[in-house]
Amino acid sequence: MKIKYKHQLYMGSISDMKSLEEHFSKMAERGWMIDKIGAVNHRYRAAEPCKKRFFVDLLPSIGTFDYPDNDDAKSYRQICEESGWTFISANGQFHVFCAEGDENEITPIHTDNKIQAKLHIKAIVKFELLTYIYCLVMFSIFAFLQFRFTGYDIYLSNMAIFSLFGWMFFLLGVLWSLTFVLVRIFKLAKAAKEDLPMPKISYRSAKARTGVQLTLFAIAITFFFGGMVLEIAGGMSLAIISPSLACIVGTFVGFWIRRQINTKERTRKQNRNLFIGAMAIMVVVLMVLSVFSMYLIFTLEENAAKPVKLPVITLSDVTEAMTPNNTYYDVFGSIAVPLHYSYGETTNKSDLSMEVFRPINKKIAQDLFNHYAKMIESDDEMTYFHLGTREAALWGADVAVETAYGSNVGLLLMRDKTILRVWFCNECIEQEAVQQAVQSFWLELALVK
Amino acid sequence: MAREQLQTLSEPMYYILLALLKPMHGYEIMQTVAVISKDRVKVGAGTLYALLTRFEKDKIISHVSDDGRRKIYRLEDKGRELLYKEYNRMQESLGAYNDYVQTLAKEEKGE
């Protein structure tokens, strides 16, 4: 007869493992006997409903790089089995045993509250607390750096906007878990100090807590991928996925190493060398991929001739007709700044370039304007003037900043919620001509939806 | 910290070291502890294994050979010293108790 199995997704932490004892007992009473425990999955086997006592224990000597069925584990299981417990399954340090008799017949696996609580604290600190603290520090640094170096430019890229939200949700998830872990350590420390039984936790609350944690992480990942998909849909090169390749490849390599450690008996040193080797190969492969994707981004984008579809100011609008040696035109766009494009022309004698931003609201436009104004102000090599209302009106703008650097003139203009940045060489181009071209440009741009 | 804690032994620790005056494997230790403590002290397999690991790390015991899956443990000199220290400490405590109780009894009799 074919054995029937049932699977349950379980991603609880070490802090929750005691909640499993009661759950396994209830499942056994319903005719489902725990058969195998994995990192994210528990397998139950159909069996006659029965009353069983379960004990979930930690074997602290099993480290990350240890073969899970090594001599230590065998010896420990042997003692447990000889004392009346039946070994069911193990996953790393986690060990599940069951017994039929009550406490008078079979000695519990742990008879010392202090030792048991201390083992748990040690494992939680080693495998969870340090990981969460590390993640908290790293995610905070990433989120800070992203905003610090991109500033309000963050509005210009869907990837940047979405990944900032992604980092926020990751941080929330980590903070949520960290809080729980700290509370658990505190309770365990109290139990160890006062020689009390292990603090109980219900299976339901453990699942709910893990559910919240996983939901926060899932939202974070959705934001990252959502941003990426929007960028690709907006015309960005597929090479943008290269940074996320590190995470995907890293996850697969992690699973592969775990499998290697779990399936073939090797020493701790051999497994550690295997891990270091795999990591080194992965880093080299990812570096090669990154260089290749950079090459794709820069060469393909440069070579792609794009038809100019939006209103632009050309050299021929401001000076005698000149055939540009080089022309570039790029359309970006994000959910915060749907209209964002740049255009430029250069000749041997002159050059002119422009960039247009039209965000979804005036607040973002103001933030962006202030951001670029600050950038100009902080550049020691540039001279700048905040133009008055009348002077700004000559450029058709509500507010304007003019900059000069050698023979180059730059203008930062804002009209309603649209920002226009223009740069030109004032040796061959008359400023009045540019003013006229900008005035006509605003009218043309107003027609663009 | 661990060393400091081992200056005095808990009851299960004491009985485990006492049992190990003769080399034996894990389950045998559990049984011996129950016998020599007249079933007063019971050591669970997990607790025993945690303590054996700690003793081994602190070089108080060592495992001498693998009898199939079973490890045979043996008391080291450091462990013997620790056991005798604990024995002497308990003897002193017991002596102090006896002396004091006898003094009190004499005082009551008005001697």
XYZ file of N, CA and C in Angstrom, chain A residues 4-187:
552
model
N 0.800 7.533 2.471
C 0.306 8.879 2.193
C 1.119 9.883 3.017
N 1.502 10.958 2.350
C 2.270 11.995 3.044
C 1.537 13.327 3.007
N 1.818 14.138 3.958
C 1.254 15.484 4.007
C 2.416 16.434 4.313
N 2.455 17.581 3.631
C 3.552 18.527 3.857
C 3.026 19.814 4.483
N 3.799 20.358 5.381
C 3.437 21.649 5.975
C 4.636 22.573 5.863
N 4.344 23.778 5.353
C 5.410 24.768 5.244
C 5.713 25.288 6.646
N 6.948 25.259 7.024
C 7.300 25.770 8.347
C 8.660 26.440 8.281
N 8.671 27.719 8.604
C 9.946 28.433 8.584
C 10.216 29.087 9.940
N 9.781 28.388 10.971
C 9.961 28.934 12.318
C 11.431 28.973 12.702
N 11.714 29.731 13.723
C 13.109 29.864 14.141
C 13.384 28.938 15.326
N 14.627 28.974 15.792
C 15.014 28.157 16.944
C 14.142 28.543 18.143
N 13.819 29.845 18.212
C 13.004 30.341 19.322
C 11.646 29.653 19.378
N 11.144 29.196 18.218
C 9.799 28.609 18.159
C 9.790 27.092 18.304
N 10.962 26.474 18.354
C 10.977 25.007 18.190
C 10.227 24.245 19.283
N 10.148 24.817 20.475
C 9.428 24.091 21.527
C 7.931 24.024 21.219
N 7.435 24.989 20.419
C 6.007 24.999 20.068
C 5.665 23.786 19.201
N 6.703 23.213 18.570
C 6.460 22.082 17.666
C 6.070 20.816 18.419
N 6.541 20.681 19.652
C 6.269 19.444 20.404
C 4.771 19.206 20.529
N 4.054 20.259 20.924
C 2.605 20.139 21.094
C 1.924 19.922 19.743
N 2.446 20.616 18.733
C 1.855 20.491 17.394
C 2.014 19.072 16.845
N 3.205 18.494 17.006
C 3.439 17.130 16.526
C 2.514 16.145 17.256
N 2.283 16.384 18.559
C 1.387 15.506 19.326
C -0.033 15.576 18.778
N -0.494 16.806 18.500
C -1.850 16.979 17.976
C -1.990 16.325 16.602
N -0.945 16.476 15.777
C -0.976 15.876 14.430
C -1.018 14.348 14.551
N -0.262 13.788 15.496
C -0.249 12.329 15.692
C -1.634 11.844 16.132
N -2.291 12.640 16.961
C -3.651 12.276 17.408
C -4.632 12.300 16.242
N -4.336 13.163 15.248
C -5.204 13.253 14.054
C -4.798 12.233 12.988
N -3.766 11.440 13.248
C -3.363 10.402 12.291
C -2.247 10.829 11.350
N -1.530 11.887 11.731
C -0.390 12.319 10.910
C 0.867 12.346 11.768
N 1.750 11.420 11.467
C 2.974 11.277 12.263
C 4.114 12.033 11.585
N 4.787 12.898 12.364
C 5.919 13.643 11.772
C 6.958 12.634 11.280
N 7.434 12.867 10.059
C 8.288 11.888 9.410
C 9.654 12.481 9.079
N 9.631 13.759 8.676
C 10.893 14.388 8.279
C 10.798 15.890 8.484
N 11.842 16.468 9.051
C 11.842 17.936 9.178
C 12.929 18.513 8.278
N 12.554 19.549 7.546
C 13.515 20.216 6.665
C 13.640 21.671 7.082
N 14.373 22.425 6.275
C 14.588 23.835 6.618
C 13.292 24.638 6.494
N 12.455 24.277 5.507
C 11.225 25.062 5.296
C 9.980 24.178 5.232
N 10.161 22.896 5.409
C 9.058 21.970 5.171
C 9.068 20.829 6.186
N 7.877 20.483 6.682
C 7.749 19.312 7.556
C 6.901 18.267 6.839
N 7.390 17.034 6.814
C 6.629 15.981 6.141
C 6.006 15.071 7.194
N 4.693 14.800 7.022
C 3.963 13.912 7.937
C 3.539 12.668 7.161
N 3.527 11.549 7.870
C 3.142 10.274 7.267
C 1.813 9.846 7.870
N 0.922 9.345 7.006
C -0.374 8.878 7.511
C -0.146 7.670 8.424
N -0.764 7.691 9.597
C -0.577 6.595 10.565
C -1.838 6.464 11.408
N -1.904 5.408 12.171
C -3.035 5.241 13.095
C -3.006 6.370 14.112
N -4.136 7.021 14.398
C -4.108 8.072 15.416
C -3.601 7.514 16.750
N -2.691 8.233 17.365
C -2.121 7.748 18.623
C -1.656 8.917 19.494
N -1.501 8.592 20.793
C -0.992 9.616 21.717
C 0.510 9.438 21.829
N 1.230 10.483 21.490
C 2.697 10.391 21.577
C 3.227 11.643 22.243
N 4.372 11.491 22.873
C 5.042 12.613 23.483
C 6.249 12.949 22.604
N 6.400 14.220 22.246
C 7.518 14.610 21.370
C 8.503 15.484 22.123
N 9.730 15.393 21.705
C 10.745 16.261 22.275
C 11.602 16.807 21.132
N 11.637 18.134 21.033
C 12.482 18.760 20.006
C 13.698 19.321 20.741
N 14.864 18.863 20.330
C 16.077 19.253 21.053
C 17.133 19.803 20.097
N 18.081 20.471 20.681
C 19.199 21.007 19.904
C 20.462 20.232 20.237
N 21.228 19.910 19.213
C 22.533 19.288 19.452
C 23.581 20.345 19.122
N 24.081 21.037 20.149
C 24.921 22.227 19.892
C 26.226 21.949 19.171
N 26.706 20.705 19.250
C 28.012 20.448 18.616
C 27.917 20.415 17.091
N 26.687 20.344 16.547
C 26.560 20.345 15.082
C 26.610 21.792 14.590
N 27.659 22.114 13.862
C 27.819 23.465 13.329
C 27.336 23.550 11.892
N 27.416 24.749 11.329
C 26.952 24.986 9.957
C 27.670 24.089 8.952
N 28.959 23.817 9.192
C 29.730 23.059 8.209
C 29.881 21.575 8.576
N 29.075 21.109 9.508
C 29.197 19.703 9.917
C 28.209 18.812 9.168
N 28.686 17.623 8.825
C 27.808 16.598 8.253
C 26.784 16.236 9.337
N 25.466 16.343 9.030
C 24.477 16.200 10.102
C 24.393 14.814 10.747
N 24.904 13.779 10.037
C 24.864 12.436 10.636
C 26.267 12.009 11.078
N 27.033 12.958 11.571
C 28.412 12.608 11.977
C 28.402 11.773 13.272
N 29.577 11.373 13.710
C 29.671 10.480 14.874
C 29.050 11.084 16.125
N 29.225 12.406 16.267
C 28.660 13.097 17.422
C 27.139 12.934 17.459
N 26.531 13.192 16.284
C 25.066 13.117 16.190
C 24.604 11.680 16.439
N 25.348 10.717 15.858
C 24.963 9.305 16.026
C 25.034 8.905 17.489
N 26.108 9.353 18.133
C 26.319 9.000 19.528
C 25.211 9.600 20.410
N 24.855 10.857 20.125
C 23.804 11.545 20.888
C 22.446 10.844 20.686
N 22.139 10.515 19.428
C 20.865 9.846 19.138
C 20.815 8.476 19.818
N 22.003 7.825 19.838
C 22.086 6.504 20.458
C 21.697 6.577 21.942
N 22.244 7.583 22.647
C 21.929 7.711 24.082
C 20.432 7.971 24.257
N 19.882 8.868 23.398
C 18.449 9.194 23.499
C 17.604 7.944 23.255
N 17.996 7.159 22.236
C 17.205 5.971 21.900
C 17.292 4.930 23.007
N 18.498 4.779 23.578
C 18.655 3.809 24.662
C 17.848 4.205 25.896
N 17.620 5.509 26.045
C 16.856 5.933 27.219
C 15.354 5.926 26.950
N 14.938 5.401 25.791
C 13.511 5.178 25.535
C 12.880 6.083 24.497
N 13.652 6.999 23.929
C 13.104 7.913 22.912
C 13.376 7.354 21.520
N 12.455 7.591 20.600
C 12.659 7.148 19.217
C 13.061 8.361 18.390
N 14.182 8.214 17.703
C 14.632 9.326 16.854
C 13.770 9.371 15.594
N 13.253 10.563 15.269
C 12.397 10.703 14.083
C 13.164 11.344 12.934
N 13.672 12.521 13.161
C 14.343 13.236 12.073
C 15.206 14.352 12.654
N 16.129 14.844 11.819
C 16.970 15.955 12.263
C 17.217 16.899 11.107
N 17.407 18.147 11.444
C 17.804 19.137 10.444
C 18.815 20.053 11.128
N 20.089 19.857 10.802
C 21.147 20.605 11.484
C 21.142 20.254 12.958
N 21.045 21.274 13.796
C 21.030 21.042 15.250
C 19.678 20.494 15.729
N 18.603 20.790 14.983
C 17.248 20.382 15.373
C 17.114 18.861 15.372
N 16.646 18.301 16.459
C 16.406 16.860 16.518
C 15.015 16.615 17.056
N 14.270 15.710 16.418
C 12.923 15.388 16.893
C 12.896 13.933 17.362
N 12.412 13.748 18.577
C 12.268 12.402 19.156
C 10.831 12.224 19.607
N 10.390 10.982 19.709
C 9.068 10.752 20.272
C 9.108 9.552 21.221
N 8.130 9.522 22.111
C 8.045 8.417 23.066
C 6.576 8.180 23.384
N 6.274 6.985 23.863
C 4.872 6.680 24.156
C 4.512 6.820 25.626
N 5.438 6.514 26.484
C 5.136 6.554 27.920
C 5.123 7.964 28.488
N 4.713 8.090 29.752
C 4.743 9.409 30.382
C 6.101 9.632 31.059
N 6.228 10.753 31.768
C 7.521 11.128 32.335
C 8.040 10.148 33.392
N 7.106 9.403 34.036
C 7.547 8.448 35.060
C 8.221 7.234 34.429
N 7.781 6.925 33.214
C 8.346 5.738 32.544
C 9.630 6.070 31.788
N 9.588 7.221 31.105
C 10.760 7.589 30.288
C 11.282 8.952 30.741
N 12.555 8.990 31.073
C 13.156 10.253 31.533
C 13.134 11.265 30.391
N 12.706 12.511 30.670
C 12.734 13.527 29.606
C 14.151 13.713 29.068
N 14.243 14.169 27.840
C 15.581 14.337 27.243
C 16.377 15.386 28.012
N 15.670 16.407 28.499
C 16.369 17.384 29.350
C 15.794 17.360 30.750
N 16.687 17.197 31.716
C 16.239 17.162 33.113
C 16.750 18.386 33.857
N 17.467 19.248 33.149
C 18.036 20.436 33.786
C 17.561 21.671 33.018
N 16.684 22.455 33.658
C 16.120 23.644 32.994
C 17.200 24.627 32.570
N 18.181 24.813 33.461
C 19.238 25.799 33.190
C 20.016 25.427 31.933
N 20.417 24.155 31.871
C 21.220 23.703 30.725
C 20.426 23.860 29.434
N 19.139 23.450 29.476
C 18.305 23.518 28.279
C 18.139 24.977 27.822
N 17.846 25.867 28.773
C 17.648 27.278 28.429
C 18.935 27.878 27.861
N 20.070 27.505 28.459
C 21.350 28.049 27.993
C 21.695 27.555 26.584
N 21.357 26.287 26.310
C 21.602 25.744 24.964
C 20.807 26.537 23.932
N 19.561 26.859 24.304
C 18.705 27.620 23.391
C 19.238 29.030 23.176
N 19.644 29.661 24.275
C 20.162 31.043 24.158
C 21.384 31.045 23.234
N 22.274 30.075 23.449
C 23.505 29.997 22.661
C 23.177 29.847 21.159
N 22.235 28.931 20.861
C 21.874 28.691 19.456
C 21.181 29.914 18.855
N 20.301 30.565 19.630
C 19.588 31.741 19.108
C 20.574 32.871 18.823
N 21.524 33.057 19.754
C 22.513 34.128 19.551
C 23.360 33.820 18.318
N 23.815 32.559 18.215
C 24.720 32.176 17.131
C 24.038 32.225 15.758
N 22.837 31.662 15.675
C 22.212 31.516 14.359
C 21.210 32.615 14.008
N 20.660 33.308 14.995
C 19.622 34.291 14.676
C 20.002 35.721 15.054
N 20.335 35.917 16.325
C 20.600 37.289 16.775
C 21.695 37.952 15.932
N 22.820 37.253 15.752
C 23.937 37.848 15.006
C 23.544 38.111 13.554
N 22.751 37.177 12.966
C 22.310 37.364 11.578
C 21.422 38.597 11.467
N 20.468 38.726 12.404
C 19.553 39.876 12.334
C 20.295 41.187 12.564
N 21.247 41.180 13.497
C 22.002 42.418 13.752
C 22.816 42.782 12.500
N 23.433 41.759 11.899
C 24.210 41.980 10.675
C 23.310 42.567 9.573
N 22.120 41.932 9.391
C 21.182 42.407 8.354
C 20.732 43.835 8.658
N 20.454 44.098 9.920
C 19.969 45.427 10.314
C 21.014 46.484 9.952
N 22.274 46.186 10.284
C 23.345 47.144 10.000
C 23.512 47.309 8.485
N 23.562 46.181 7.766
C 23.791 46.245 6.321
C 22.642 46.944 5.598
N 21.397 46.573 5.933
C 20.235 47.176 5.257
C 20.164 48.672 5.554
N 20.495 49.058 6.801
C 20.463 50.487 7.148
C 21.513 51.226 6.329
N 22.703 50.605 6.217
C 23.771 51.254 5.434
C 23.344 51.389 3.969
N 22.775 50.307 3.395
C 22.353 50.344 1.988
C 21.300 51.442 1.773
N 20.285 51.457 2.665
C 19.200 52.426 2.516
C 19.744 53.845 2.666
N 20.661 54.025 3.637
C 21.232 55.355 3.861
C 22.064 55.787 2.655
N 22.934 54.864 2.189
C 23.808 55.212 1.064
C 22.995 55.527 -0.186
N 21.940 54.754 -0.375
C 21.125 54.962 -1.574
C 20.556 56.376 -1.578
N 20.077 56.815 -0.438
C 19.489 58.149 -0.384
C 20.585 59.211 -0.338
N 21.685 58.906 0.396
C 22.753 59.888 0.562
C 23.362 60.249 -0.781
N 23.624 59.233 -1.618
C 24.321 59.512 -2.868
C 23.402 59.818 -4.037
N 22.168 59.378 -3.959
C 21.259 59.707 -5.062
C 20.456 60.948 -4.719
N 20.268 61.209 -3.447
C 19.473 62.365 -3.032
C 18.104 62.313 -3.671
N 17.638 63.463 -4.131
C 16.300 63.490 -4.745
C 16.306 62.936 -6.164
N 17.495 62.579 -6.680
C 17.558 61.890 -7.974
C 16.821 60.560 -7.890
N 16.577 60.140 -6.639
C 15.869 58.884 -6.415
C 14.518 58.879 -7.122
N 13.913 60.066 -7.269
C 12.619 60.177 -7.947
C 12.702 59.775 -9.425
N 13.924 59.810 -9.961
C 14.060 59.650 -11.405
C 14.127 58.197 -11.862
N 14.292 57.287 -10.915
C 14.415 55.885 -11.328
C 13.426 55.014 -10.555
N 12.666 54.229 -11.279
C 11.717 53.315 -10.612
C 12.462 52.346 -9.718
N 13.623 51.911 -10.223
C 14.422 50.946 -9.445
C 14.809 51.566 -8.098
N 15.242 52.840 -8.149
C 15.669 53.508 -6.909
C 14.480 53.716 -5.972
N 13.341 54.151 -6.517
C 12.153 54.393 -5.674
C 11.717 53.082 -5.022
N 11.594 52.048 -5.878
C 11.086 50.769 -5.374
C 12.068 50.105 -4.420
N 13.362 50.236 -4.728
C 14.306 49.550 -3.832
C 14.392 50.260 -2.488
N 14.135 51.579 -2.469
C 14.117 52.275 -1.172
C 12.975 51.718 -0.313
N 11.819 51.524 -0.943
C 10.688 50.917 -0.218
C 11.039 49.486 0.182
N 11.744 48.797 -0.761
C 12.170 47.421 -0.482
C 13.028 47.361 0.773
N 14.031 48.256 0.858
C 14.915 48.284 2.035
C 14.104 48.554 3.302
N 13.110 49.462 3.174
C 12.277 49.801 4.345
C 11.569 48.546 4.868
N 10.984 47.779 3.932
C 10.249 46.576 4.361
C 11.201 45.511 4.899
N 12.385 45.411 4.290
C 13.381 44.466 4.808
C 13.743 44.848 6.241
N 13.974 46.155 6.430
C 14.326 46.642 7.770
C 13.214 46.347 8.767
N 11.963 46.579 8.337
C 10.818 46.299 9.216
C 10.788 44.828 9.610
N 11.003 43.954 8.590
C 11.007 42.504 8.831
C 12.096 42.112 9.811
N 13.288 42.696 9.616
C 14.411 42.378 10.499
C 14.140 42.890 11.914
N 13.606 44.111 12.003
C 13.309 44.683 13.326
C 12.267 43.849 14.059
N 11.272 43.400 13.304
C 10.209 42.552 13.863
C 10.813 41.287 14.463
N 11.673 40.624 13.677
C 12.279 39.369 14.132
C 13.247 39.615 15.276
N 14.017 40.688 15.154
C 15.013 41.005 16.181
C 14.324 41.249 17.529
N 13.214 41.966 17.488
C 12.480 42.248 18.729
C 12.054 40.941 19.381
N 11.496 40.056 18.561
C 11.022 38.775 19.098
C 12.174 37.968 19.686
N 13.277 37.924 18.941
C 14.437 37.144 19.385
C 14.963 37.691 20.721
N 15.019 39.023 20.838
C 15.511 39.626 22.084
C 14.580 39.304 23.254
N 13.256 39.361 22.997
C 12.284 39.035 24.052
C 12.475 37.573 24.473
N 12.668 36.715 23.473
C 12.836 35.280 23.745
C 14.111 35.031 24.570
N 15.201 35.701 24.187
C 16.460 35.535 24.934
C 16.255 35.993 26.378
N 15.557 37.099 26.544
C 15.310 37.624 27.885
C 14.529 36.599 28.720
N 13.475 36.027 28.114
C 12.651 35.038 28.835
C 13.459 33.790 29.183
